[in-house]
């Protein structure tokens, strides 16, 4: 005789009433998640739009691949910024192939404080408007035991650059400050040992790539990029995790401004404006403690530290950058451990930032 614990609870129907009932969302295991976007920051003004997240698990006979997603969004801001962007991570049947990447078009209001650690004061940045078309793609083929080998392809075209004040003499010497095109190709290696790619509870992840960027069509930008990303996840309890990430990126050659490694954003060194510091070499470590609060609500505490300079040999602890913050997580897909995250972070230089994103930062 089956007891009450063996009873299978059917998923709630996808009705409007259940969509606005937080207790129903984790049980619905949404495959297509509509996300309204409404944010306000000094850089963008009020940004609004919408996004769709499509989640699925490729199946082969009795096996099922880990969760895959395809994300698409359209946004517009009161400062005239527009973005159309797609992001994806797809595991094929049997996880024999993995496709990761993003592509899109955007108009953007950027800030440039200089290259290196000795930048101008916080409010003395160069404001720039520009348009951008981009593609970043990694295609992997399974070798064995969750190790993959593949190819990385990058294309980035920054054009229609408008400087909102005249360039200084030193700014005029910055490679690619008035726009650039780059095309990069190279080998990549992936280890995908996470139990849940969207929000890992245990396991490890590693990615390495080298990209050779060649000049073309009168664009003199000929440079190399090396990248390494290492992550480890320790389950402390069934509902809490301690996560670590080490990321390091290095460039050489005639690197245009937009391709320089940079500090900040919603993923690494949260709390810094994206590009607050830029240079040829950047290494950062971050840690995050994720824990359960109540029902479908989780919390997170995180911190990061990084060094940026023209080469690893020039790193100095006197230039160590630090950031940290707190966040909330809202479970929207229990099967694939998919969360909507809300983070607020402060940095060691000046100010802070908030982020609303789907999936963990790492």
Short mmCIF file of C-alpha atoms in Angstrom, two decimals:
data_model
loop_
_atom_site.label_atom_id
_atom_site.label_comp_id
_atom_site.label_asym_id
_atom_site.label_seq_id
_atom_site.Cartn_x
_atom_site.Cartn_y
_atom_site.Cartn_z
CA UNK A 1 0.00 0.00 0.00
CA UNK A 2 1.47 3.35 -1.02
CA UNK A 3 1.75 5.96 1.65
CA UNK A 4 1.19 9.68 1.32
CA UNK A 5 4.88 10.33 0.70
CA UNK A 6 4.77 8.16 -2.46
CA UNK A 7 1.90 10.12 -3.98
CA UNK A 8 2.90 12.00 -7.12
CA UNK A 9 1.68 15.58 -6.99
CA UNK A 10 0.63 16.78 -10.46
CA UNK A 11 2.16 20.00 -11.72
CA UNK A 12 -0.17 23.01 -11.48
CA UNK A 13 -1.83 24.09 -14.69
CA UNK A 14 -0.24 27.01 -16.53
CA UNK A 15 -3.04 29.45 -15.77
CA UNK A 16 -2.76 33.17 -15.11
CA UNK A 17 -3.71 32.54 -11.49
CA UNK A 18 -0.84 30.08 -11.03
CA UNK A 19 1.64 32.31 -12.88
CA UNK A 20 1.12 35.00 -10.22
CA UNK A 21 1.12 32.48 -7.36
CA UNK A 22 4.75 32.14 -6.19
CA UNK A 23 4.09 28.73 -4.58
CA UNK A 24 2.96 27.32 -7.94
CA UNK A 25 5.92 28.52 -10.02
CA UNK A 26 8.52 25.99 -8.77
CA UNK A 27 6.13 23.09 -9.47
CA UNK A 28 5.20 24.23 -12.98
CA UNK A 29 8.75 23.61 -14.29
CA UNK A 30 8.33 26.28 -16.94
CA UNK A 31 9.88 25.55 -20.35
CA UNK A 32 9.25 29.00 -21.81
CA UNK A 33 9.60 31.81 -19.28
CA UNK A 34 8.46 35.33 -20.26
CA UNK A 35 10.37 38.00 -18.36
CA UNK A 36 9.37 41.68 -18.35
CA UNK A 37 12.40 43.95 -18.20
CA UNK A 38 12.19 47.29 -16.39
CA UNK A 39 15.31 48.87 -14.89
CA UNK A 40 16.59 52.37 -14.18
CA UNK A 41 20.25 53.41 -13.91
CA UNK A 42 22.19 56.63 -14.57
CA UNK A 43 23.89 54.96 -17.56
CA UNK A 44 20.72 53.82 -19.34
CA UNK A 45 17.84 55.88 -17.96
CA UNK A 46 14.70 53.76 -17.77
CA UNK A 47 15.17 50.55 -19.75
CA UNK A 48 12.16 48.45 -20.64
CA UNK A 49 11.38 45.49 -22.83
CA UNK A 50 10.90 41.77 -22.64
CA UNK A 51 12.72 38.48 -22.77
CA UNK A 52 11.86 34.86 -23.43
CA UNK A 53 13.79 31.95 -21.91
CA UNK A 54 13.25 28.53 -23.51
CA UNK A 55 14.37 25.56 -21.41
CA UNK A 56 14.54 21.94 -22.51
CA UNK A 57 16.31 18.62 -21.92
CA UNK A 58 17.38 16.65 -25.00
CA UNK A 59 16.34 13.00 -24.65
CA UNK A 60 17.86 9.80 -26.04
CA UNK A 61 16.05 6.55 -25.26
CA UNK A 62 16.08 6.32 -21.44
CA UNK A 63 18.62 9.09 -20.83
CA UNK A 64 18.10 12.82 -20.57
CA UNK A 65 20.72 15.53 -21.06
CA UNK A 66 21.23 18.30 -18.56
CA UNK A 67 19.16 21.43 -18.93
CA UNK A 68 19.64 23.61 -22.03
CA UNK A 69 18.41 27.13 -22.63
CA UNK A 70 17.98 29.67 -25.42
CA UNK A 71 17.42 33.27 -24.31
CA UNK A 72 16.20 36.17 -26.44
CA UNK A 73 15.54 39.74 -25.41
CA UNK A 74 14.55 43.13 -26.82
CA UNK A 75 15.02 46.29 -24.76
CA UNK A 76 14.90 50.04 -25.28
CA UNK A 77 15.80 52.88 -22.92
CA UNK A 78 14.79 56.51 -22.47
CA UNK A 79 18.36 57.45 -23.47
CA UNK A 80 17.84 55.82 -26.86
CA UNK A 81 19.65 52.55 -26.19
CA UNK A 82 18.35 49.52 -28.06
CA UNK A 83 19.42 45.90 -27.76
CA UNK A 84 18.40 42.72 -29.53
CA UNK A 85 20.34 39.78 -28.10
CA UNK A 86 20.29 35.98 -28.03
CA UNK A 87 22.21 33.76 -25.61
CA UNK A 88 22.36 29.98 -25.59
CA UNK A 89 23.79 26.89 -23.93
CA UNK A 90 22.60 23.65 -25.52
CA UNK A 91 23.40 20.03 -24.69
CA UNK A 92 22.48 17.67 -27.54
CA UNK A 93 21.25 14.08 -27.13
CA UNK A 94 23.67 12.08 -25.02
CA UNK A 95 25.53 15.36 -24.35
CA UNK A 96 27.77 14.56 -27.31
CA UNK A 97 27.88 18.22 -28.32
CA UNK A 98 27.67 21.46 -26.36
CA UNK A 99 26.92 24.81 -27.99
CA UNK A 100 27.51 28.01 -26.00
CA UNK A 101 27.41 31.62 -27.11
CA UNK A 102 25.64 34.92 -27.70
CA UNK A 103 24.91 37.24 -30.62
CA UNK A 104 23.11 40.49 -31.23
CA UNK A 105 22.97 44.17 -32.04
CA UNK A 106 23.00 47.06 -29.58
CA UNK A 107 23.39 50.80 -29.27
CA UNK A 108 25.18 51.71 -26.08
CA UNK A 109 26.27 54.59 -23.84
CA UNK A 110 29.74 53.68 -22.58
CA UNK A 111 32.13 55.25 -20.09
CA UNK A 112 35.91 55.30 -20.45
CA UNK A 113 38.10 56.13 -17.45
CA UNK A 114 41.40 55.16 -19.04
CA UNK A 115 43.61 52.08 -19.33
CA UNK A 116 45.33 50.61 -16.29
CA UNK A 117 44.94 51.27 -12.59
CA UNK A 118 45.74 55.00 -12.65
CA UNK A 119 42.52 56.22 -14.22
CA UNK A 120 40.81 59.59 -14.09
CA UNK A 121 38.49 60.49 -11.20
CA UNK A 122 35.13 58.75 -10.93
CA UNK A 123 33.16 61.60 -12.54
CA UNK A 124 35.76 62.60 -15.17
CA UNK A 125 35.14 59.73 -17.58
CA UNK A 126 34.73 60.06 -21.34
CA UNK A 127 31.14 59.35 -22.35
CA UNK A 128 30.75 57.55 -25.68
CA UNK A 129 27.78 56.37 -27.73
CA UNK A 130 28.23 53.60 -30.28
CA UNK A 131 26.58 50.77 -32.17
CA UNK A 132 27.74 47.18 -31.97
CA UNK A 133 27.18 43.91 -33.81
CA UNK A 134 28.65 40.84 -32.15
CA UNK A 135 28.90 37.06 -32.17
CA UNK A 136 30.60 34.83 -29.61
CA UNK A 137 30.32 31.11 -30.28
CA UNK A 138 31.90 27.98 -28.80
CA UNK A 139 31.15 24.55 -30.29
CA UNK A 140 32.31 21.47 -28.37
CA UNK A 141 32.51 17.73 -29.11
CA UNK A 142 32.61 15.18 -26.29
CA UNK A 143 35.92 13.37 -25.81
CA UNK A 144 35.28 11.34 -22.65
CA UNK A 145 34.29 11.72 -18.99
CA UNK A 146 32.67 15.15 -19.47
CA UNK A 147 35.71 16.60 -21.24
CA UNK A 148 35.06 18.36 -24.56
CA UNK A 149 37.22 19.87 -27.29
CA UNK A 150 36.04 22.49 -29.72
CA UNK A 151 36.34 25.74 -31.59
CA UNK A 152 35.77 29.33 -30.54
CA UNK A 153 34.63 32.02 -33.00
CA UNK A 154 34.32 35.73 -32.20
CA UNK A 155 33.22 38.70 -34.27
CA UNK A 156 32.84 42.21 -32.87
CA UNK A 157 32.09 45.37 -34.87
CA UNK A 158 31.95 48.67 -32.96
CA UNK A 159 30.98 51.60 -35.18
CA UNK A 160 29.19 54.98 -35.25
CA UNK A 161 31.20 56.05 -32.20
CA UNK A 162 30.25 59.49 -30.88
CA UNK A 163 32.47 61.11 -28.25
CA UNK A 164 30.42 63.45 -26.06
CA UNK A 165 33.43 65.71 -25.53
CA UNK A 166 36.68 66.22 -27.49
CA UNK A 167 39.29 63.53 -26.95
CA UNK A 168 42.33 64.41 -24.88
CA UNK A 169 45.80 63.85 -26.34
CA UNK A 170 46.23 60.65 -24.31
CA UNK A 171 42.77 59.36 -25.31
CA UNK A 172 43.58 59.88 -28.99
CA UNK A 173 46.42 57.35 -28.58
CA UNK A 174 44.12 54.56 -27.34
CA UNK A 175 43.80 51.86 -29.99
CA UNK A 176 40.26 51.49 -31.29
CA UNK A 177 38.76 54.35 -29.29
CA UNK A 178 36.77 55.48 -32.35
CA UNK A 179 35.60 52.02 -33.33
CA UNK A 180 37.02 48.67 -34.40
CA UNK A 181 36.33 45.33 -36.01
CA UNK A 182 37.78 42.06 -34.81
CA UNK A 183 37.51 38.46 -35.94
CA UNK A 184 38.95 35.71 -33.78
CA UNK A 185 39.24 31.96 -34.11
CA UNK A 186 40.92 29.33 -31.98
CA UNK A 187 40.80 26.05 -30.04
CA UNK A 188 38.82 25.59 -26.83
CA UNK A 189 38.57 22.94 -24.10
CA UNK A 190 35.63 22.41 -21.77
CA UNK A 191 35.04 20.29 -18.67
CA UNK A 192 31.34 20.27 -17.73
CA UNK A 193 30.96 18.43 -14.43
CA UNK A 194 28.19 20.48 -12.82
CA UNK A 195 25.01 18.72 -11.75
CA UNK A 196 22.87 21.70 -12.84
CA UNK A 197 24.43 24.13 -15.36
CA UNK A 198 22.00 26.95 -14.41
CA UNK A 199 22.70 26.83 -10.66
CA UNK A 200 25.15 24.12 -9.66
CA UNK A 201 24.82 22.45 -6.26
CA UNK A 202 27.91 20.27 -6.66
CA UNK A 203 30.55 19.50 -9.23
CA UNK A 204 33.15 21.44 -11.21
CA UNK A 205 33.50 23.42 -14.43
CA UNK A 206 36.56 24.44 -16.46
CA UNK A 207 36.94 26.26 -19.75
CA UNK A 208 40.11 27.23 -21.62
CA UNK A 209 40.53 28.90 -24.99
CA UNK A 210 43.02 30.67 -27.21
CA UNK A 211 41.82 33.09 -29.87
CA UNK A 212 43.86 34.47 -32.74
CA UNK A 213 42.32 37.74 -33.92
CA UNK A 214 43.36 38.84 -37.40
CA UNK A 215 43.26 42.23 -39.10
CA UNK A 216 41.06 42.65 -42.17
CA UNK A 217 39.55 45.37 -44.37
CA UNK A 218 41.96 48.09 -43.27
CA UNK A 219 41.47 47.26 -39.60
CA UNK A 220 44.91 46.99 -37.99
CA UNK A 221 43.80 45.00 -34.93
CA UNK A 222 45.93 41.88 -34.83
CA UNK A 223 46.04 40.32 -31.37
CA UNK A 224 45.82 37.17 -29.25
CA UNK A 225 43.58 36.28 -26.31
CA UNK A 226 44.10 33.56 -23.67
CA UNK A 227 41.31 32.70 -21.23
CA UNK A 228 40.79 30.31 -18.31
CA UNK A 229 37.69 29.85 -16.14
CA UNK A 230 37.70 27.41 -13.18
CA UNK A 231 34.70 26.78 -10.91
CA UNK A 232 34.06 24.45 -7.99
CA UNK A 233 30.83 23.85 -6.06
CA UNK A 234 30.68 22.32 -2.58
CA UNK A 235 27.30 21.13 -1.22
CA UNK A 236 27.12 22.04 2.47
CA UNK A 237 23.55 20.85 3.00
CA UNK A 238 20.81 19.69 0.59
CA UNK A 239 19.81 23.37 0.19
CA UNK A 240 23.09 25.28 0.55
CA UNK A 241 26.21 25.56 -1.58
CA UNK A 242 29.63 27.19 -1.35
CA UNK A 243 30.86 28.17 -4.81
CA UNK A 244 34.23 29.43 -6.05
CA UNK A 245 35.41 30.81 -9.40
CA UNK A 246 38.85 31.78 -10.71
CA UNK A 247 38.86 33.66 -14.02
CA UNK A 248 41.89 34.96 -15.88
CA UNK A 249 42.13 36.61 -19.32
CA UNK A 250 45.23 37.94 -21.08
CA UNK A 251 45.82 39.70 -24.40
CA UNK A 252 48.81 40.68 -26.54
CA UNK A 253 49.31 42.61 -29.75
CA UNK A 254 47.35 45.60 -31.08
CA UNK A 255 44.24 45.18 -28.91
CA UNK A 256 41.35 47.62 -29.56
CA UNK A 257 39.69 49.28 -26.60
CA UNK A 258 36.49 47.21 -26.62
CA UNK A 259 38.48 43.92 -26.62
CA UNK A 260 40.61 44.73 -23.58
CA UNK A 261 39.82 42.71 -20.44
CA UNK A 262 37.64 44.78 -18.14
CA UNK A 263 36.37 44.86 -14.57
CA UNK A 264 32.69 44.87 -13.65
CA UNK A 265 29.26 43.71 -14.71
CA UNK A 266 26.58 41.29 -13.54
CA UNK A 267 28.79 38.18 -13.61
CA UNK A 268 32.30 38.90 -12.22
CA UNK A 269 33.30 41.74 -9.87
CA UNK A 270 29.66 42.69 -9.34
CA UNK A 271 29.43 46.24 -7.97
CA UNK A 272 31.71 47.83 -10.57
CA UNK A 273 30.43 49.56 -13.70
CA UNK A 274 31.44 47.39 -16.67
CA UNK A 275 34.78 48.71 -17.89
CA UNK A 276 35.58 50.82 -14.82
CA UNK A 277 39.12 49.43 -15.20
CA UNK A 278 40.57 47.99 -18.41
CA UNK A 279 43.99 46.63 -19.40
CA UNK A 280 45.69 43.75 -21.17
CA UNK A 281 45.53 41.27 -18.28
CA UNK A 282 42.83 40.64 -15.67
CA UNK A 283 42.56 37.92 -13.01
CA UNK A 284 39.79 37.63 -10.42
CA UNK A 285 38.54 35.24 -7.76
CA UNK A 286 35.00 35.20 -6.41
CA UNK A 287 33.17 33.16 -3.80
CA UNK A 288 29.45 32.84 -3.11
CA UNK A 289 27.43 31.19 -0.35
CA UNK A 290 23.92 30.19 -1.46
CA UNK A 291 21.30 29.13 1.07
CA UNK A 292 17.61 28.42 1.47
CA UNK A 293 15.38 30.97 3.23
CA UNK A 294 11.75 29.95 2.80
CA UNK A 295 9.80 27.87 0.29
CA UNK A 296 10.84 29.14 -3.15
CA UNK A 297 13.10 31.93 -1.82
CA UNK A 298 16.86 31.54 -1.43
CA UNK A 299 19.62 33.94 -0.45
CA UNK A 300 23.25 34.57 -1.40
CA UNK A 301 26.27 36.37 -0.01
CA UNK A 302 29.21 36.93 -2.35
CA UNK A 303 32.58 38.62 -2.58
CA UNK A 304 35.29 39.03 -5.21
CA UNK A 305 38.80 40.37 -5.62
CA UNK A 306 40.80 41.04 -8.76
CA UNK A 307 43.97 42.45 -10.27
CA UNK A 308 44.26 44.20 -13.63
CA UNK A 309 47.42 45.46 -15.37
CA UNK A 310 49.36 45.22 -18.63
CA UNK A 311 50.67 41.72 -17.76
CA UNK A 312 50.50 39.21 -14.88
CA UNK A 313 54.11 40.07 -14.00
CA UNK A 314 52.95 43.63 -13.25
CA UNK A 315 50.25 42.62 -10.76
CA UNK A 316 50.55 44.33 -7.37
CA UNK A 317 48.45 43.76 -4.26
CA UNK A 318 48.47 47.52 -3.75
CA UNK A 319 46.09 47.67 -6.74
CA UNK A 320 43.78 44.91 -5.49
CA UNK A 321 40.14 45.61 -6.37
CA UNK A 322 37.40 44.26 -4.11
CA UNK A 323 33.62 43.97 -4.28
CA UNK A 324 30.85 42.12 -2.50
CA UNK A 325 27.15 42.03 -1.80
CA UNK A 326 23.96 40.18 -0.97
CA UNK A 327 21.21 38.73 -3.10
CA UNK A 328 17.89 36.93 -3.25
CA UNK A 329 17.02 33.96 -5.46
CA UNK A 330 13.51 33.00 -6.60
CA UNK A 331 13.04 29.43 -7.82
CA UNK A 332 11.10 29.30 -11.10
CA UNK A 333 12.06 25.85 -12.44
CA UNK A 334 12.62 23.12 -9.85
CA UNK A 335 13.65 20.38 -12.29
CA UNK A 336 16.61 22.34 -13.69
CA UNK A 337 17.28 24.50 -10.57
CA UNK A 338 16.59 27.74 -12.44
CA UNK A 339 16.47 30.92 -10.37
CA UNK A 340 15.66 34.55 -10.92
CA UNK A 341 18.36 36.46 -9.02
CA UNK A 342 18.35 39.91 -7.50
CA UNK A 343 21.79 41.13 -6.36
CA UNK A 344 23.11 44.32 -4.81
CA UNK A 345 26.88 44.82 -4.64
CA UNK A 346 29.33 47.49 -3.50
CA UNK A 347 32.89 48.01 -4.68
CA UNK A 348 36.04 49.21 -2.93
CA UNK A 349 36.46 52.26 -5.18
CA UNK A 350 33.15 54.12 -5.14
CA UNK A 351 29.49 53.22 -5.37
CA UNK A 352 27.63 50.04 -6.15
CA UNK A 353 25.06 48.46 -8.45
CA UNK A 354 22.02 46.19 -8.49
CA UNK A 355 21.31 43.37 -10.93
CA UNK A 356 18.20 41.42 -11.91
CA UNK A 357 19.07 38.37 -13.99
CA UNK A 358 17.94 34.83 -14.72
CA UNK A 359 20.41 32.13 -13.55
CA UNK A 360 23.37 32.45 -11.20
CA UNK A 361 26.39 34.62 -11.98
CA UNK A 362 28.50 31.44 -12.21
#
